[in-house]
CSV table of C-alpha atoms in Angstrom, one decimal:
chain,number,residue,atom,x,y,z
A,4,MET,CA,9.4,-14.6,35.6
A,5,LYS,CA,11.8,-12.4,37.5
A,6,LEU,CA,9.8,-9.1,37.0
A,7,VAL,CA,6.7,-10.9,38.6
A,8,PHE,CA,9.1,-12.3,41.4
A,9,VAL,CA,10.1,-8.7,42.2
A,10,ALA,CA,6.5,-7.1,41.8
A,11,ALA,CA,5.6,-9.8,44.5
A,12,VAL,CA,8.3,-8.9,46.9
A,13,LEU,CA,7.9,-5.0,46.6
A,14,THR,CA,3.9,-5.3,46.9
A,15,ALA,CA,4.4,-7.7,50.2
A,16,VAL,CA,7.1,-5.8,52.1
A,17,PRO,CA,5.3,-2.9,53.3
A,18,ALA,CA,2.8,-5.0,54.9
A,19,ILE,CA,5.4,-6.7,57.1
A,20,TRP,CA,7.7,-3.9,58.3
A,21,GLY,CA,6.7,-4.9,61.9
A,22,PHE,CA,8.7,-8.3,61.6
A,23,ALA,CA,10.7,-9.0,64.6
A,24,PRO,CA,13.4,-11.4,64.2
A,25,SER,CA,14.4,-14.0,66.9
A,26,SER,CA,16.0,-12.7,69.7
A,27,SER,CA,18.1,-15.9,70.1
A,28,LEU,CA,20.7,-14.4,68.0
A,29,HIS,CA,23.6,-12.8,69.6
A,30,ARG,CA,23.6,-8.9,69.2
A,31,SER,CA,26.7,-7.8,70.9
A,32,PHE,CA,28.8,-6.7,68.1
A,33,VAL,CA,25.9,-5.0,66.4
A,34,THR,CA,26.0,-1.8,68.6
A,35,SER,CA,29.5,-1.9,70.2
A,36,SER,CA,31.1,0.3,67.6
A,37,SER,CA,28.2,3.0,67.4
A,38,SER,CA,27.8,3.2,71.5
A,39,SER,CA,29.7,6.5,71.8
A,40,SER,CA,27.4,8.3,69.3
A,41,SER,CA,24.0,9.5,69.8
A,42,SER,CA,21.5,6.4,70.6
A,43,SER,CA,19.0,8.0,68.0
A,44,LEU,CA,21.5,7.3,65.3
A,45,SER,CA,21.3,3.9,63.3
A,46,ALA,CA,23.7,2.2,61.1
A,47,TYR,CA,23.1,0.9,57.7
A,48,VAL,CA,24.5,-1.5,55.7
A,49,ASP,CA,26.5,0.5,53.1
A,50,ILE,CA,25.8,-1.1,49.7
A,51,ALA,CA,28.1,0.9,47.6
A,52,GLU,CA,30.2,-1.0,45.4
A,53,SER,CA,33.2,0.6,47.2
A,54,ALA,CA,32.1,0.1,50.4
A,55,THR,CA,34.7,-2.0,52.8
A,56,ARG,CA,33.2,-5.5,53.8
A,57,ASP,CA,33.3,-6.0,57.5
A,58,VAL,CA,34.4,-9.6,57.6
A,59,SER,CA,36.4,-9.5,61.1
A,60,THR,CA,33.0,-8.5,63.1
A,61,MET,CA,31.1,-11.3,61.1
A,62,ASP,CA,33.7,-13.8,62.2
A,63,GLU,CA,33.2,-12.7,65.7
A,64,TRP,CA,29.4,-12.8,65.8
A,65,VAL,CA,29.4,-16.2,64.4
A,66,THR,CA,31.6,-17.6,66.9
A,67,GLN,CA,29.6,-15.8,69.5
A,68,CYS,CA,26.5,-17.5,68.0
A,69,GLY,CA,28.0,-21.0,68.2
A,70,VAL,CA,29.6,-21.6,65.1
A,71,GLN,CA,32.2,-24.2,65.6
A,72,ARG,CA,35.5,-24.8,63.6
A,73,ALA,CA,37.6,-27.6,63.3
A,74,GLU,CA,41.1,-27.2,64.5
A,75,GLY,CA,43.3,-24.8,62.0
A,76,VAL,CA,40.0,-23.7,60.3
A,77,GLN,CA,40.0,-19.8,59.4
A,78,LEU,CA,38.9,-17.4,57.1
A,79,THR,CA,41.6,-15.8,54.9
A,80,SER,CA,42.0,-13.1,52.2
A,81,GLU,CA,44.8,-12.2,49.8
A,82,ASP,CA,43.2,-8.9,49.0
A,83,GLY,CA,40.8,-8.1,51.9
A,84,MET,CA,38.0,-8.3,48.9
A,85,ASP,CA,37.7,-12.0,48.5
A,86,TRP,CA,37.2,-14.2,51.7
A,87,GLN,CA,37.7,-18.1,51.9
A,88,LEU,CA,37.9,-20.6,54.6
A,89,MET,CA,40.9,-22.5,54.7
A,90,THR,CA,42.7,-24.9,57.0
A,91,SER,CA,46.2,-24.2,58.4
A,92,GLN,CA,46.5,-28.1,59.1
A,93,ASP,CA,45.6,-31.4,57.2
A,94,VAL,CA,42.2,-32.6,57.9
A,95,ALA,CA,40.9,-36.2,57.6
A,96,ALA,CA,38.5,-37.0,54.9
A,97,SER,CA,34.9,-36.9,55.9
A,98,SER,CA,35.8,-34.5,58.9
A,99,SER,CA,33.3,-31.6,59.6
A,100,LEU,CA,34.9,-28.2,59.2
A,101,LEU,CA,32.1,-26.2,60.6
A,102,SER,CA,29.3,-27.0,62.8
A,103,ILE,CA,26.4,-24.0,62.4
A,104,PRO,CA,23.7,-24.0,65.0
A,105,ASN,CA,20.0,-24.1,63.5
A,106,ASN,CA,18.9,-20.7,64.3
A,107,LEU,CA,21.7,-19.2,61.9
A,108,ILE,CA,20.6,-20.8,59.0
A,109,LEU,CA,18.0,-19.0,57.0
A,110,SER,CA,15.5,-21.5,55.6
A,111,SER,CA,12.4,-20.4,53.3
A,112,SER,CA,10.4,-22.3,55.9
A,113,ARG,CA,11.4,-20.3,58.9
A,114,ALA,CA,11.2,-17.3,57.2
A,115,LYS,CA,7.7,-17.8,56.1
A,116,GLU,CA,6.7,-18.9,59.6
A,117,GLU,CA,8.4,-15.5,61.1
A,118,LEU,CA,6.8,-13.4,58.4
A,119,GLU,CA,3.3,-14.8,58.5
A,120,GLN,CA,3.4,-14.0,62.3
A,121,VAL,CA,3.3,-10.4,61.2
A,122,GLY,CA,0.6,-10.4,58.8
A,123,ASN,CA,-0.1,-9.7,55.1
A,124,ILE,CA,3.3,-11.7,53.6
A,125,ALA,CA,1.0,-14.1,52.2
A,126,ASP,CA,-0.6,-11.7,49.9
A,127,GLY,CA,2.5,-11.6,47.9
A,128,ALA,CA,2.7,-15.3,48.0
A,129,ASP,CA,-0.5,-15.7,46.8
A,130,MET,CA,0.3,-13.0,44.1
A,131,LEU,CA,3.2,-15.2,42.8
A,132,PHE,CA,0.8,-18.2,42.8
A,133,ARG,CA,-2.1,-16.4,40.5
A,134,LEU,CA,1.0,-15.1,38.3
A,135,GLY,CA,2.6,-18.5,37.6
A,136,GLY,CA,5.4,-18.1,39.6
A,137,GLY,CA,4.4,-20.8,42.6
A,138,ALA,CA,7.5,-22.4,42.4
A,139,GLU,CA,9.4,-19.2,43.4
A,140,VAL,CA,7.6,-18.7,46.9
A,141,PRO,CA,10.3,-20.3,49.0
A,142,LEU,CA,12.5,-17.9,47.2
A,143,PHE,CA,10.3,-15.0,47.7
A,144,TYR,CA,9.9,-15.8,51.5
A,145,LEU,CA,13.9,-15.7,52.0
A,146,VAL,CA,14.2,-12.5,49.9
A,147,ALA,CA,11.5,-10.7,51.9
A,148,LYS,CA,13.2,-12.0,54.9
A,149,VAL,CA,17.1,-10.4,53.9
A,150,LEU,CA,15.2,-7.1,52.8
A,151,LEU,CA,13.7,-6.7,56.1
A,152,GLU,CA,17.0,-7.3,58.0
A,153,TYR,CA,18.8,-4.8,55.8
A,154,ASP,CA,15.8,-2.3,56.3
A,155,ARG,CA,16.5,-2.8,60.2
A,156,GLY,CA,20.2,-1.9,59.9
A,157,ASP,CA,22.1,-2.3,63.2
A,158,GLN,CA,19.1,-3.0,64.8
A,159,SER,CA,19.0,-6.6,63.1
A,160,PRO,CA,20.8,-9.2,64.9
A,161,TRP,CA,21.9,-10.3,61.1
A,162,PHE,CA,23.9,-6.9,60.8
A,163,PRO,CA,27.1,-8.5,60.8
A,164,TRP,CA,26.5,-11.0,58.5
A,165,LEU,CA,24.8,-8.5,55.9
A,166,ASN,CA,27.6,-5.9,56.8
A,167,SER,CA,30.4,-8.5,55.4
A,168,MET,CA,28.7,-9.3,52.3
A,169,PRO,CA,30.1,-8.5,49.1
A,170,ARG,CA,29.3,-5.3,47.1
A,171,LEU,CA,31.1,-5.8,44.0
A,172,TYR,CA,31.2,-8.7,41.6
A,173,TYR,CA,33.6,-9.6,38.6
A,174,ASN,CA,31.0,-11.8,36.8
A,175,ALA,CA,27.9,-11.3,34.3
A,176,VAL,CA,25.7,-12.9,36.7
A,177,SER,CA,26.0,-10.2,39.5
A,178,MET,CA,24.9,-7.4,36.8
A,179,THR,CA,27.0,-4.6,38.2
A,180,ASP,CA,27.9,-1.8,36.4
A,181,VAL,CA,31.5,-2.8,36.3
A,182,CYS,CA,30.4,-6.1,34.5
């Protein structure tokens, strides 16, 4: 089933390279580090396992995009590789720790709407249905959206988030060479 899903994504992605994400996401952190270099150069997410995660820029980006945190909630890391949210003070039960604006939530329905505006993304979804993978179509739209945002590099409004993702995992599910 996974091979079918990957084949459908790979066949549909070339048809949707013109995808233009919502301009409502703030992008001030995306180009600030490269503003002194030539404007024709673009930065891409380094997916090498040894690449450093840029969590601090992502943290600034989500704040600028309207994510609100309860008092004392902060990103912490003991080793600079694994990050988690922690509170520096007691929080009452049932309290909201984060408020995330709707435009920062990746959903399959929103990805489908955005990708269908471009054109042929439905061909990949149709292929999945024909091959018996209809239940995987929502995941297909999310994967296609993330792949397109990776391809856009620092031109993507999602670049700070993508560049903060881990590149190396220490579990069998990740299937990295180290595992």
